[in-house]
JSON list of C-alpha atoms in Angstrom, two decimals:
[
{"chain": "A", "resi": 1, "resn": "MET", "atom": "CA", "xyz": [-3.37, 13.00, -61.33]},
{"chain": "A", "resi": 2, "resn": "TYR", "atom": "CA", "xyz": [-4.24, 16.25, -59.61]},
{"chain": "A", "resi": 3, "resn": "TYR", "atom": "CA", "xyz": [-7.25, 14.55, -57.99]},
{"chain": "A", "resi": 4, "resn": "LEU", "atom": "CA", "xyz": [-5.14, 11.64, -56.68]},
{"chain": "A", "resi": 5, "resn": "ALA", "atom": "CA", "xyz": [-2.49, 14.00, -55.36]},
{"chain": "A", "resi": 6, "resn": "SER", "atom": "CA", "xyz": [-5.15, 16.04, -53.57]},
{"chain": "A", "resi": 7, "resn": "MET", "atom": "CA", "xyz": [-6.59, 12.87, -52.04]},
{"chain": "A", "resi": 8, "resn": "LYS", "atom": "CA", "xyz": [-3.16, 11.79, -50.76]},
{"chain": "A", "resi": 9, "resn": "ILE", "atom": "CA", "xyz": [-2.55, 15.22, -49.26]},
{"chain": "A", "resi": 10, "resn": "GLY", "atom": "CA", "xyz": [-5.99, 15.14, -47.64]},
{"chain": "A", "resi": 11, "resn": "ILE", "atom": "CA", "xyz": [-5.38, 11.69, -46.16]},
{"chain": "A", "resi": 12, "resn": "LEU", "atom": "CA", "xyz": [-1.99, 12.75, -44.84]},
{"chain": "A", "resi": 13, "resn": "LEU", "atom": "CA", "xyz": [-3.53, 15.81, -43.22]},
{"chain": "A", "resi": 14, "resn": "LEU", "atom": "CA", "xyz": [-6.24, 13.69, -41.59]},
{"chain": "A", "resi": 15, "resn": "LEU", "atom": "CA", "xyz": [-3.64, 11.25, -40.27]},
{"chain": "A", "resi": 16, "resn": "CYS", "atom": "CA", "xyz": [-1.58, 14.11, -38.87]},
{"chain": "A", "resi": 17, "resn": "ILE", "atom": "CA", "xyz": [-4.64, 15.55, -37.15]},
{"chain": "A", "resi": 18, "resn": "PHE", "atom": "CA", "xyz": [-5.58, 12.10, -35.79]},
{"chain": "A", "resi": 19, "resn": "PHE", "atom": "CA", "xyz": [-2.14, 11.36, -34.35]},
{"chain": "A", "resi": 20, "resn": "ALA", "atom": "CA", "xyz": [-1.84, 14.86, -32.94]},
{"chain": "A", "resi": 21, "resn": "ALA", "atom": "CA", "xyz": [-5.20, 14.44, -31.19]},
{"chain": "A", "resi": 22, "resn": "CYS", "atom": "CA", "xyz": [-4.15, 11.03, -29.83]},
{"chain": "A", "resi": 23, "resn": "SER", "atom": "CA", "xyz": [-0.88, 12.43, -28.54]},
{"chain": "A", "resi": 24, "resn": "SER", "atom": "CA", "xyz": [-2.67, 15.36, -26.95]},
{"chain": "A", "resi": 25, "resn": "HIS", "atom": "CA", "xyz": [-5.20, 13.07, -25.27]},
{"chain": "A", "resi": 26, "resn": "ARG", "atom": "CA", "xyz": [-2.44, 10.78, -24.02]},
{"chain": "A", "resi": 27, "resn": "ALA", "atom": "CA", "xyz": [-0.53, 13.73, -22.60]},
{"chain": "A", "resi": 28, "resn": "ILE", "atom": "CA", "xyz": [-3.63, 14.99, -20.81]},
{"chain": "A", "resi": 29, "resn": "VAL", "atom": "CA", "xyz": [-4.32, 11.52, -19.37]},
{"chain": "A", "resi": 30, "resn": "GLU", "atom": "CA", "xyz": [-0.72, 10.98, -18.27]},
{"chain": "A", "resi": 31, "resn": "ASN", "atom": "CA", "xyz": [-0.37, 14.44, -16.75]},
{"chain": "A", "resi": 32, "resn": "ARG", "atom": "CA", "xyz": [-3.64, 14.61, -14.83]},
{"chain": "A", "resi": 33, "resn": "PRO", "atom": "CA", "xyz": [-3.33, 14.72, -11.02]},
{"chain": "A", "resi": 34, "resn": "TYR", "atom": "CA", "xyz": [-3.12, 11.51, -9.02]},
{"chain": "A", "resi": 35, "resn": "THR", "atom": "CA", "xyz": [-5.93, 10.76, -6.59]},
{"chain": "A", "resi": 36, "resn": "VAL", "atom": "CA", "xyz": [-4.93, 8.82, -3.47]},
{"chain": "A", "resi": 37, "resn": "LEU", "atom": "CA", "xyz": [-7.45, 7.62, -0.88]},
{"chain": "A", "resi": 38, "resn": "ASN", "atom": "CA", "xyz": [-6.58, 6.54, 2.66]},
{"chain": "A", "resi": 39, "resn": "LYS", "atom": "CA", "xyz": [-8.70, 3.51, 3.52]},
{"chain": "A", "resi": 40, "resn": "GLY", "atom": "CA", "xyz": [-6.82, 2.42, 6.61]},
{"chain": "A", "resi": 41, "resn": "ILE", "atom": "CA", "xyz": [-8.64, 1.75, 9.89]},
{"chain": "A", "resi": 42, "resn": "ALA", "atom": "CA", "xyz": [-6.82, 1.17, 13.16]},
{"chain": "A", "resi": 43, "resn": "GLY", "atom": "CA", "xyz": [-7.19, -2.32, 14.61]},
{"chain": "A", "resi": 44, "resn": "ASN", "atom": "CA", "xyz": [-8.40, -3.93, 11.39]},
{"chain": "A", "resi": 45, "resn": "ASN", "atom": "CA", "xyz": [-7.45, -7.46, 10.44]},
{"chain": "A", "resi": 46, "resn": "THR", "atom": "CA", "xyz": [-8.31, -9.42, 7.30]},
{"chain": "A", "resi": 47, "resn": "ASN", "atom": "CA", "xyz": [-11.80, -10.22, 8.64]},
{"chain": "A", "resi": 48, "resn": "ASP", "atom": "CA", "xyz": [-12.50, -6.49, 8.92]},
{"chain": "A", "resi": 49, "resn": "LEU", "atom": "CA", "xyz": [-11.13, -5.73, 5.46]},
{"chain": "A", "resi": 50, "resn": "MET", "atom": "CA", "xyz": [-13.37, -8.45, 4.02]},
{"chain": "A", "resi": 51, "resn": "LYS", "atom": "CA", "xyz": [-16.40, -6.66, 5.47]},
{"chain": "A", "resi": 52, "resn": "ARG", "atom": "CA", "xyz": [-15.54, -3.29, 3.94]},
{"chain": "A", "resi": 53, "resn": "VAL", "atom": "CA", "xyz": [-13.75, -4.08, 0.69]},
{"chain": "A", "resi": 54, "resn": "SER", "atom": "CA", "xyz": [-16.89, -3.44, -1.38]},
{"chain": "A", "resi": 55, "resn": "ALA", "atom": "CA", "xyz": [-17.67, -0.03, 0.11]},
{"chain": "A", "resi": 56, "resn": "ASP", "atom": "CA", "xyz": [-14.12, 1.20, 0.60]},
{"chain": "A", "resi": 57, "resn": "VAL", "atom": "CA", "xyz": [-12.43, -0.21, -2.48]},
{"chain": "A", "resi": 58, "resn": "LEU", "atom": "CA", "xyz": [-14.64, -1.67, -5.20]},
{"chain": "A", "resi": 59, "resn": "ASN", "atom": "CA", "xyz": [-17.23, 1.12, -5.16]},
{"chain": "A", "resi": 60, "resn": "GLU", "atom": "CA", "xyz": [-14.44, 3.70, -5.54]},
{"chain": "A", "resi": 61, "resn": "GLN", "atom": "CA", "xyz": [-13.29, 2.09, -8.82]},
{"chain": "A", "resi": 62, "resn": "PRO", "atom": "CA", "xyz": [-9.54, 2.67, -8.33]},
{"chain": "A", "resi": 63, "resn": "ASP", "atom": "CA", "xyz": [-6.85, 1.83, -10.86]},
{"chain": "A", "resi": 64, "resn": "LEU", "atom": "CA", "xyz": [-4.47, 0.46, -8.23]},
{"chain": "A", "resi": 65, "resn": "VAL", "atom": "CA", "xyz": [-4.76, -0.83, -4.66]},
{"chain": "A", "resi": 66, "resn": "ILE", "atom": "CA", "xyz": [-1.84, -0.98, -2.23]},
{"chain": "A", "resi": 67, "resn": "LEU", "atom": "CA", "xyz": [-2.72, -3.62, 0.38]},
{"chain": "A", "resi": 68, "resn": "LEU", "atom": "CA", "xyz": [-1.09, -3.75, 3.82]},
{"chain": "A", "resi": 69, "resn": "VAL", "atom": "CA", "xyz": [-2.70, -6.03, 6.41]},
{"chain": "A", "resi": 70, "resn": "GLY", "atom": "CA", "xyz": [-1.66, -8.87, 8.69]},
{"chain": "A", "resi": 71, "resn": "ALA", "atom": "CA", "xyz": [-0.25, -7.29, 11.83]},
{"chain": "A", "resi": 72, "resn": "ASN", "atom": "CA", "xyz": [-3.51, -7.39, 13.79]},
{"chain": "A", "resi": 73, "resn": "ASP", "atom": "CA", "xyz": [-4.20, -10.94, 12.59]},
{"chain": "A", "resi": 74, "resn": "MET", "atom": "CA", "xyz": [-0.93, -12.04, 14.19]},
{"chain": "A", "resi": 75, "resn": "ILE", "atom": "CA", "xyz": [0.00, -9.71, 17.08]},
{"chain": "A", "resi": 76, "resn": "ASN", "atom": "CA", "xyz": [-3.27, -8.15, 18.31]},
{"chain": "A", "resi": 77, "resn": "SER", "atom": "CA", "xyz": [-4.53, -10.70, 20.84]},
{"chain": "A", "resi": 78, "resn": "HIS", "atom": "CA", "xyz": [-8.09, -9.45, 20.35]},
{"chain": "A", "resi": 79, "resn": "LYS", "atom": "CA", "xyz": [-7.97, -10.09, 16.60]},
{"chain": "A", "resi": 80, "resn": "PHE", "atom": "CA", "xyz": [-5.97, -13.32, 16.19]},
{"chain": "A", "resi": 81, "resn": "VAL", "atom": "CA", "xyz": [-6.70, -15.55, 13.20]},
{"chain": "A", "resi": 82, "resn": "SER", "atom": "CA", "xyz": [-4.96, -18.77, 12.19]},
{"chain": "A", "resi": 83, "resn": "TYR", "atom": "CA", "xyz": [-2.48, -18.89, 9.33]},
{"chain": "A", "resi": 84, "resn": "GLN", "atom": "CA", "xyz": [-5.02, -20.82, 7.28]},
{"chain": "A", "resi": 85, "resn": "GLN", "atom": "CA", "xyz": [-7.76, -18.27, 7.94]},
{"chain": "A", "resi": 86, "resn": "PHE", "atom": "CA", "xyz": [-5.38, -15.46, 7.07]},
{"chain": "A", "resi": 87, "resn": "ASP", "atom": "CA", "xyz": [-4.47, -17.19, 3.80]},
{"chain": "A", "resi": 88, "resn": "ASN", "atom": "CA", "xyz": [-8.15, -17.75, 2.96]},
{"chain": "A", "resi": 89, "resn": "ASN", "atom": "CA", "xyz": [-9.15, -14.18, 3.78]},
{"chain": "A", "resi": 90, "resn": "TYR", "atom": "CA", "xyz": [-6.20, -12.69, 1.92]},
{"chain": "A", "resi": 91, "resn": "ARG", "atom": "CA", "xyz": [-6.93, -14.70, -1.20]},
{"chain": "A", "resi": 92, "resn": "ALA", "atom": "CA", "xyz": [-10.61, -13.71, -1.06]},
{"chain": "A", "resi": 93, "resn": "LEU", "atom": "CA", "xyz": [-9.68, -10.03, -0.77]},
{"chain": "A", "resi": 94, "resn": "ILE", "atom": "CA", "xyz": [-7.36, -10.28, -3.74]},
{"chain": "A", "resi": 95, "resn": "LYS", "atom": "CA", "xyz": [-9.95, -12.11, -5.84]},
{"chain": "A", "resi": 96, "resn": "SER", "atom": "CA", "xyz": [-12.64, -9.51, -5.18]},
{"chain": "A", "resi": 97, "resn": "ILE", "atom": "CA", "xyz": [-10.26, -6.73, -6.24]},
{"chain": "A", "resi": 98, "resn": "LYS", "atom": "CA", "xyz": [-8.75, -8.53, -9.24]},
{"chain": "A", "resi": 99, "resn": "ASP", "atom": "CA", "xyz": [-12.19, -9.52, -10.53]},
{"chain": "A", "resi": 100, "resn": "LYS", "atom": "CA", "xyz": [-12.87, -5.80, -11.07]},
{"chain": "A", "resi": 101, "resn": "GLY", "atom": "CA", "xyz": [-9.73, -5.43, -13.17]},
{"chain": "A", "resi": 102, "resn": "ILE", "atom": "CA", "xyz": [-7.91, -3.44, -10.48]},
{"chain": "A", "resi": 103, "resn": "ALA", "atom": "CA", "xyz": [-4.13, -3.71, -10.21]},
{"chain": "A", "resi": 104, "resn": "LEU", "atom": "CA", "xyz": [-2.65, -4.74, -6.85]},
{"chain": "A", "resi": 105, "resn": "VAL", "atom": "CA", "xyz": [0.57, -4.24, -4.93]},
{"chain": "A", "resi": 106, "resn": "LEU", "atom": "CA", "xyz": [0.89, -6.33, -1.76]},
{"chain": "A", "resi": 107, "resn": "MET", "atom": "CA", "xyz": [3.04, -5.31, 1.20]},
{"chain": "A", "resi": 108, "resn": "SER", "atom": "CA", "xyz": [4.25, -7.37, 4.16]},
{"chain": "A", "resi": 109, "resn": "PRO", "atom": "CA", "xyz": [3.67, -6.13, 7.74]},
{"chain": "A", "resi": 110, "resn": "LEU", "atom": "CA", "xyz": [6.48, -4.40, 9.59]},
{"chain": "A", "resi": 111, "resn": "PRO", "atom": "CA", "xyz": [8.53, -6.07, 12.34]},
{"chain": "A", "resi": 112, "resn": "VAL", "atom": "CA", "xyz": [7.62, -5.12, 15.92]},
{"chain": "A", "resi": 113, "resn": "ASP", "atom": "CA", "xyz": [9.22, -4.61, 19.34]},
{"chain": "A", "resi": 114, "resn": "SER", "atom": "CA", "xyz": [7.96, -7.63, 21.30]},
{"chain": "A", "resi": 115, "resn": "GLY", "atom": "CA", "xyz": [8.96, -6.11, 24.64]},
{"chain": "A", "resi": 116, "resn": "TYR", "atom": "CA", "xyz": [6.66, -3.14, 24.13]},
{"chain": "A", "resi": 117, "resn": "LEU", "atom": "CA", "xyz": [3.95, -5.35, 22.63]},
{"chain": "A", "resi": 118, "resn": "PHE", "atom": "CA", "xyz": [3.81, -7.59, 25.71]},
{"chain": "A", "resi": 119, "resn": "GLN", "atom": "CA", "xyz": [3.03, -4.55, 27.84]},
{"chain": "A", "resi": 120, "resn": "ARG", "atom": "CA", "xyz": [-0.34, -4.40, 26.08]},
{"chain": "A", "resi": 121, "resn": "HIS", "atom": "CA", "xyz": [-0.99, -8.03, 25.17]},
{"chain": "A", "resi": 122, "resn": "GLU", "atom": "CA", "xyz": [-0.63, -11.01, 27.47]},
{"chain": "A", "resi": 123, "resn": "ARG", "atom": "CA", "xyz": [2.47, -13.01, 26.59]},
{"chain": "A", "resi": 124, "resn": "ALA", "atom": "CA", "xyz": [0.76, -16.31, 27.45]},
{"chain": "A", "resi": 125, "resn": "LEU", "atom": "CA", "xyz": [-1.66, -15.83, 24.55]},
{"chain": "A", "resi": 126, "resn": "PHE", "atom": "CA", "xyz": [1.20, -16.09, 22.05]},
{"chain": "A", "resi": 127, "resn": "GLN", "atom": "CA", "xyz": [2.21, -19.63, 21.11]},
{"chain": "A", "resi": 128, "resn": "GLN", "atom": "CA", "xyz": [4.96, -18.17, 18.93]},
{"chain": "A", "resi": 129, "resn": "ASP", "atom": "CA", "xyz": [7.16, -15.09, 19.10]},
{"chain": "A", "resi": 130, "resn": "PRO", "atom": "CA", "xyz": [5.29, -12.13, 17.51]},
{"chain": "A", "resi": 131, "resn": "ASN", "atom": "CA", "xyz": [7.99, -11.55, 14.90]},
{"chain": "A", "resi": 132, "resn": "SER", "atom": "CA", "xyz": [8.03, -15.24, 14.00]},
{"chain": "A", "resi": 133, "resn": "LYS", "atom": "CA", "xyz": [4.31, -14.96, 13.30]},
{"chain": "A", "resi": 134, "resn": "LEU", "atom": "CA", "xyz": [4.89, -11.88, 11.17]},
{"chain": "A", "resi": 135, "resn": "ASP", "atom": "CA", "xyz": [7.64, -13.73, 9.30]},
{"chain": "A", "resi": 136, "resn": "SER", "atom": "CA", "xyz": [5.17, -16.52, 8.51]},
{"chain": "A", "resi": 137, "resn": "VAL", "atom": "CA", "xyz": [2.58, -14.04, 7.27]},
{"chain": "A", "resi": 138, "resn": "THR", "atom": "CA", "xyz": [5.23, -12.35, 5.15]},
{"chain": "A", "resi": 139, "resn": "THR", "atom": "CA", "xyz": [5.97, -15.70, 3.52]},
{"chain": "A", "resi": 140, "resn": "ILE", "atom": "CA", "xyz": [2.27, -16.24, 2.83]},
{"chain": "A", "resi": 141, "resn": "VAL", "atom": "CA", "xyz": [1.91, -12.81, 1.20]},
{"chain": "A", "resi": 142, "resn": "LYS", "atom": "CA", "xyz": [5.12, -13.22, -0.79]},
{"chain": "A", "resi": 143, "resn": "ASN", "atom": "CA", "xyz": [4.04, -16.63, -2.09]},
{"chain": "A", "resi": 144, "resn": "ILE", "atom": "CA", "xyz": [0.58, -15.38, -3.09]},
{"chain": "A", "resi": 145, "resn": "ALA", "atom": "CA", "xyz": [2.14, -12.43, -4.92]},
{"chain": "A", "resi": 146, "resn": "ALA", "atom": "CA", "xyz": [4.48, -14.74, -6.86]},
{"chain": "A", "resi": 147, "resn": "GLU", "atom": "CA", "xyz": [1.73, -17.24, -7.60]},
{"chain": "A", "resi": 148, "resn": "GLN", "atom": "CA", "xyz": [-0.69, -14.59, -8.90]},
{"chain": "A", "resi": 149, "resn": "HIS", "atom": "CA", "xyz": [1.93, -12.34, -10.54]},
{"chain": "A", "resi": 150, "resn": "LEU", "atom": "CA", "xyz": [1.17, -9.38, -8.29]},
{"chain": "A", "resi": 151, "resn": "GLY", "atom": "CA", "xyz": [3.41, -6.59, -7.10]},
{"chain": "A", "resi": 152, "resn": "PHE", "atom": "CA", "xyz": [5.09, -7.21, -3.75]},
{"chain": "A", "resi": 153, "resn": "ILE", "atom": "CA", "xyz": [7.02, -4.90, -1.41]},
{"chain": "A", "resi": 154, "resn": "ASP", "atom": "CA", "xyz": [8.66, -6.71, 1.50]},
{"chain": "A", "resi": 155, "resn": "LEU", "atom": "CA", "xyz": [8.47, -3.97, 4.11]},
{"chain": "A", "resi": 156, "resn": "ASN", "atom": "CA", "xyz": [9.19, -6.53, 6.81]},
{"chain": "A", "resi": 157, "resn": "ARG", "atom": "CA", "xyz": [12.60, -7.35, 5.35]},
{"chain": "A", "resi": 158, "resn": "ILE", "atom": "CA", "xyz": [13.34, -3.75, 4.34]},
{"chain": "A", "resi": 159, "resn": "PHE", "atom": "CA", "xyz": [12.77, -2.45, 7.87]},
{"chain": "A", "resi": 160, "resn": "LYS", "atom": "CA", "xyz": [14.71, -5.34, 9.43]},
{"chain": "A", "resi": 161, "resn": "ASP", "atom": "CA", "xyz": [17.64, -4.62, 7.14]},
{"chain": "A", "resi": 162, "resn": "ARG", "atom": "CA", "xyz": [17.74, -1.13, 8.66]},
{"chain": "A", "resi": 163, "resn": "GLY", "atom": "CA", "xyz": [17.92, -2.60, 12.16]},
{"chain": "A", "resi": 164, "resn": "GLU", "atom": "CA", "xyz": [14.28, -1.96, 13.02]},
{"chain": "A", "resi": 165, "resn": "PRO", "atom": "CA", "xyz": [12.63, -1.87, 15.39]},
{"chain": "A", "resi": 166, "resn": "GLY", "atom": "CA", "xyz": [15.11, -0.11, 17.66]},
{"chain": "A", "resi": 167, "resn": "ARG", "atom": "CA", "xyz": [14.92, 1.65, 21.00]},
{"chain": "A", "resi": 168, "resn": "GLY", "atom": "CA", "xyz": [17.00, 4.70, 20.03]},
{"chain": "A", "resi": 169, "resn": "ALA", "atom": "CA", "xyz": [15.83, 8.20, 19.16]},
{"chain": "A", "resi": 170, "resn": "HIS", "atom": "CA", "xyz": [16.57, 7.64, 15.48]},
{"chain": "A", "resi": 171, "resn": "SER", "atom": "CA", "xyz": [14.49, 4.47, 15.13]},
{"chain": "A", "resi": 172, "resn": "LEU", "atom": "CA", "xyz": [11.87, 4.54, 12.38]},
{"chain": "A", "resi": 173, "resn": "ILE", "atom": "CA", "xyz": [9.41, 2.79, 14.72]},
{"chain": "A", "resi": 174, "resn": "VAL", "atom": "CA", "xyz": [7.68, 4.69, 17.54]},
{"chain": "A", "resi": 175, "resn": "ASN", "atom": "CA", "xyz": [9.38, 4.21, 20.92]},
{"chain": "A", "resi": 176, "resn": "ALA", "atom": "CA", "xyz": [9.96, 5.98, 24.23]},
{"chain": "A", "resi": 177, "resn": "ALA", "atom": "CA", "xyz": [13.08, 7.77, 23.00]},
{"chain": "A", "resi": 178, "resn": "ASN", "atom": "CA", "xyz": [11.69, 9.27, 19.78]},
{"chain": "A", "resi": 179, "resn": "MET", "atom": "CA", "xyz": [8.02, 9.95, 20.60]},
{"chain": "A", "resi": 180, "resn": "GLY", "atom": "CA", "xyz": [7.66, 9.24, 24.30]},
{"chain": "A", "resi": 181, "resn": "LYS", "atom": "CA", "xyz": [5.47, 6.21, 23.57]},
{"chain": "A", "resi": 182, "resn": "GLU", "atom": "CA", "xyz": [6.33, 2.58, 24.29]},
{"chain": "A", "resi": 183, "resn": "ASP", "atom": "CA", "xyz": [4.67, 1.45, 21.07]},
{"chain": "A", "resi": 184, "resn": "GLY", "atom": "CA", "xyz": [7.09, -0.57, 18.96]},
{"chain": "A", "resi": 185, "resn": "VAL", "atom": "CA", "xyz": [4.62, -1.17, 16.12]},
{"chain": "A", "resi": 186, "resn": "HIS", "atom": "CA", "xyz": [3.88, 1.99, 14.14]},
{"chain": "A", "resi": 187, "resn": "PRO", "atom": "CA", "xyz": [6.28, 4.11, 12.06]},
{"chain": "A", "resi": 188, "resn": "THR", "atom": "CA", "xyz": [7.45, 7.54, 13.12]},
{"chain": "A", "resi": 189, "resn": "LYS", "atom": "CA", "xyz": [7.13, 10.52, 10.79]},
{"chain": "A", "resi": 190, "resn": "GLU", "atom": "CA", "xyz": [10.56, 9.60, 9.42]},
{"chain": "A", "resi": 191, "resn": "GLY", "atom": "CA", "xyz": [9.43, 5.99, 9.15]},
{"chain": "A", "resi": 192, "resn": "TYR", "atom": "CA", "xyz": [6.48, 7.01, 7.01]},
{"chain": "A", "resi": 193, "resn": "GLN", "atom": "CA", "xyz": [8.75, 9.13, 4.84]},
{"chain": "A", "resi": 194, "resn": "PHE", "atom": "CA", "xyz": [11.02, 6.13, 4.37]},
{"chain": "A", "resi": 195, "resn": "MET", "atom": "CA", "xyz": [8.03, 3.89, 3.56]},
{"chain": "A", "resi": 196, "resn": "THR", "atom": "CA", "xyz": [6.76, 6.38, 1.02]},
{"chain": "A", "resi": 197, "resn": "THR", "atom": "CA", "xyz": [10.10, 6.51, -0.77]},
{"chain": "A", "resi": 198, "resn": "VAL", "atom": "CA", "xyz": [10.22, 2.71, -0.94]},
{"chain": "A", "resi": 199, "resn": "ILE", "atom": "CA", "xyz": [6.67, 2.51, -2.31]},
{"chain": "A", "resi": 200, "resn": "TYR", "atom": "CA", "xyz": [7.11, 5.35, -4.81]},
{"chain": "A", "resi": 201, "resn": "ASN", "atom": "CA", "xyz": [10.36, 3.89, -6.14]},
{"chain": "A", "resi": 202, "resn": "TYR", "atom": "CA", "xyz": [8.73, 0.48, -6.52]},
{"chain": "A", "resi": 203, "resn": "LEU", "atom": "CA", "xyz": [5.73, 1.87, -8.42]},
{"chain": "A", "resi": 204, "resn": "LYS", "atom": "CA", "xyz": [8.00, 3.88, -10.68]},
{"chain": "A", "resi": 205, "resn": "LYS", "atom": "CA", "xyz": [10.44, 1.03, -11.30]},
{"chain": "A", "resi": 206, "resn": "HIS", "atom": "CA", "xyz": [7.64, -1.35, -12.24]},
{"chain": "A", "resi": 207, "resn": "ARG", "atom": "CA", "xyz": [5.89, 1.25, -14.41]},
{"chain": "A", "resi": 208, "resn": "LEU", "atom": "CA", "xyz": [2.69, 1.17, -12.39]},
{"chain": "A", "resi": 209, "resn": "LEU", "atom": "CA", "xyz": [2.06, 4.91, -12.51]},
{"chain": "A", "resi": 210, "resn": "ARG", "atom": "CA", "xyz": [1.68, 5.74, -16.19]},
{"chain": "A", "resi": 211, "resn": "LYS", "atom": "CA", "xyz": [-2.04, 5.05, -16.54]},
{"chain": "A", "resi": 212, "resn": "LYS", "atom": "CA", "xyz": [-3.02, 4.39, -12.93]},
{"chain": "A", "resi": 213, "resn": "HIS", "atom": "CA", "xyz": [-4.12, 7.71, -11.55]},
{"chain": "A", "resi": 214, "resn": "LYS", "atom": "CA", "xyz": [-6.51, 6.67, -8.78]},
{"chain": "A", "resi": 215, "resn": "LEU", "atom": "CA", "xyz": [-4.86, 4.76, -5.95]},
{"chain": "A", "resi": 216, "resn": "ILE", "atom": "CA", "xyz": [-6.33, 3.32, -2.77]},
{"chain": "A", "resi": 217, "resn": "CYS", "atom": "CA", "xyz": [-4.16, 2.53, 0.23]},
{"chain": "A", "resi": 218, "resn": "PHE", "atom": "CA", "xyz": [-6.10, -0.23, 2.00]},
{"chain": "A", "resi": 219, "resn": "GLY", "atom": "CA", "xyz": [-5.21, -1.59, 5.39]},
{"chain": "A", "resi": 220, "resn": "ASP", "atom": "CA", "xyz": [-4.92, -1.15, 9.14]},
{"chain": "A", "resi": 221, "resn": "SER", "atom": "CA", "xyz": [-3.46, 1.46, 11.52]},
{"chain": "A", "resi": 222, "resn": "ILE", "atom": "CA", "xyz": [-0.20, 1.76, 9.60]},
{"chain": "A", "resi": 223, "resn": "THR", "atom": "CA", "xyz": [-2.11, 2.86, 6.50]},
{"chain": "A", "resi": 224, "resn": "TYR", "atom": "CA", "xyz": [-4.37, 4.96, 8.73]},
{"chain": "A", "resi": 225, "resn": "GLY", "atom": "CA", "xyz": [-1.32, 6.73, 10.13]},
{"chain": "A", "resi": 226, "resn": "ALA", "atom": "CA", "xyz": [-1.48, 6.18, 13.89]},
{"chain": "A", "resi": 227, "resn": "PHE", "atom": "CA", "xyz": [0.15, 9.00, 15.91]},
{"chain": "A", "resi": 228, "resn": "MET", "atom": "CA", "xyz": [0.54, 11.15, 12.78]},
{"chain": "A", "resi": 229, "resn": "ASP", "atom": "CA", "xyz": [-0.94, 14.51, 11.83]},
{"chain": "A", "resi": 230, "resn": "GLY", "atom": "CA", "xyz": [-3.76, 13.84, 9.37]},
{"chain": "A", "resi": 231, "resn": "ALA", "atom": "CA", "xyz": [-4.36, 10.28, 10.57]},
{"chain": "A", "resi": 232, "resn": "GLY", "atom": "CA", "xyz": [-6.97, 8.57, 8.41]},
{"chain": "A", "resi": 233, "resn": "THR", "atom": "CA", "xyz": [-6.61, 11.13, 5.60]},
{"chain": "A", "resi": 234, "resn": "THR", "atom": "CA", "xyz": [-4.34, 12.07, 2.73]},
{"chain": "A", "resi": 235, "resn": "THR", "atom": "CA", "xyz": [-3.10, 15.19, 4.50]},
{"chain": "A", "resi": 236, "resn": "GLY", "atom": "CA", "xyz": [-0.35, 15.48, 7.06]},
{"chain": "A", "resi": 237, "resn": "ASP", "atom": "CA", "xyz": [2.26, 12.77, 7.57]},
{"chain": "A", "resi": 238, "resn": "THR", "atom": "CA", "xyz": [0.47, 9.50, 6.77]},
{"chain": "A", "resi": 239, "resn": "TYR", "atom": "CA", "xyz": [2.03, 7.41, 4.02]},
{"chain": "A", "resi": 240, "resn": "PRO", "atom": "CA", "xyz": [-1.01, 7.90, 1.72]},
{"chain": "A", "resi": 241, "resn": "ALA", "atom": "CA", "xyz": [-0.63, 11.68, 2.21]},
{"chain": "A", "resi": 242, "resn": "LEU", "atom": "CA", "xyz": [3.09, 11.62, 1.52]},
{"chain": "A", "resi": 243, "resn": "LEU", "atom": "CA", "xyz": [2.61, 9.36, -1.50]},
{"chain": "A", "resi": 244, "resn": "LYS", "atom": "CA", "xyz": [-0.03, 11.70, -2.92]},
{"chain": "A", "resi": 245, "resn": "LYS", "atom": "CA", "xyz": [2.37, 14.64, -2.61]},
{"chain": "A", "resi": 246, "resn": "ARG", "atom": "CA", "xyz": [5.19, 12.66, -4.18]},
{"chain": "A", "resi": 247, "resn": "LEU", "atom": "CA", "xyz": [3.06, 11.50, -7.11]},
{"chain": "A", "resi": 248, "resn": "ASN", "atom": "CA", "xyz": [1.87, 15.02, -7.81]},
{"chain": "A", "resi": 249, "resn": "GLY", "atom": "CA", "xyz": [5.34, 16.54, -7.55]},
{"chain": "A", "resi": 250, "resn": "LYS", "atom": "CA", "xyz": [4.76, 18.46, -4.33]}
]
């Protein structure tokens, strides 16, 4: 009897040690710092992302990729692609990332100020209104996300619901009144802060942060952080920089 009792006590002690070790390991994993990489390049469309997805995403072995692309495909007259080509490219990008077991959150491109845009791009080259094209791309991205059960943040709709883009000083999109630039495409510092809050809240709500500690923000000039301090990095006022600070409680 004494022997059996000793065995039971020994087993209980081992189980306690095992579960304590597991809990400790889990706490260490869940509390380790988040790594966020800014893999945005100004002027990129889906063709460009296809060329660099291996080097900039797959080789980095992230846990989660936040993908934002489509504006240049639709509103940059030097980078136009058809809706079908966009769909094909987008699906190929997703497949290459998913095949490596990497989680994905897709985001739709922001609405733009067509008046400013036509100061840089010839109006005659557009068979449709720029925002109509962006609406179509948003639908494509939304449908792919639903079809493949991927995360989706409709930045296009979220910014429109706030009345963007506007021409006033308080607009979240760069304009003459707030930054002295007739841009109409890229977020202001406040716009990036707003974006970051939307993204962070989405990741938290959908429980995408618990075990995903290495994130890559992959995209074009909006990910890059045009006009911002720290453009192309995770310092300053880019959304990857602000997200990194938010994730790490800074």
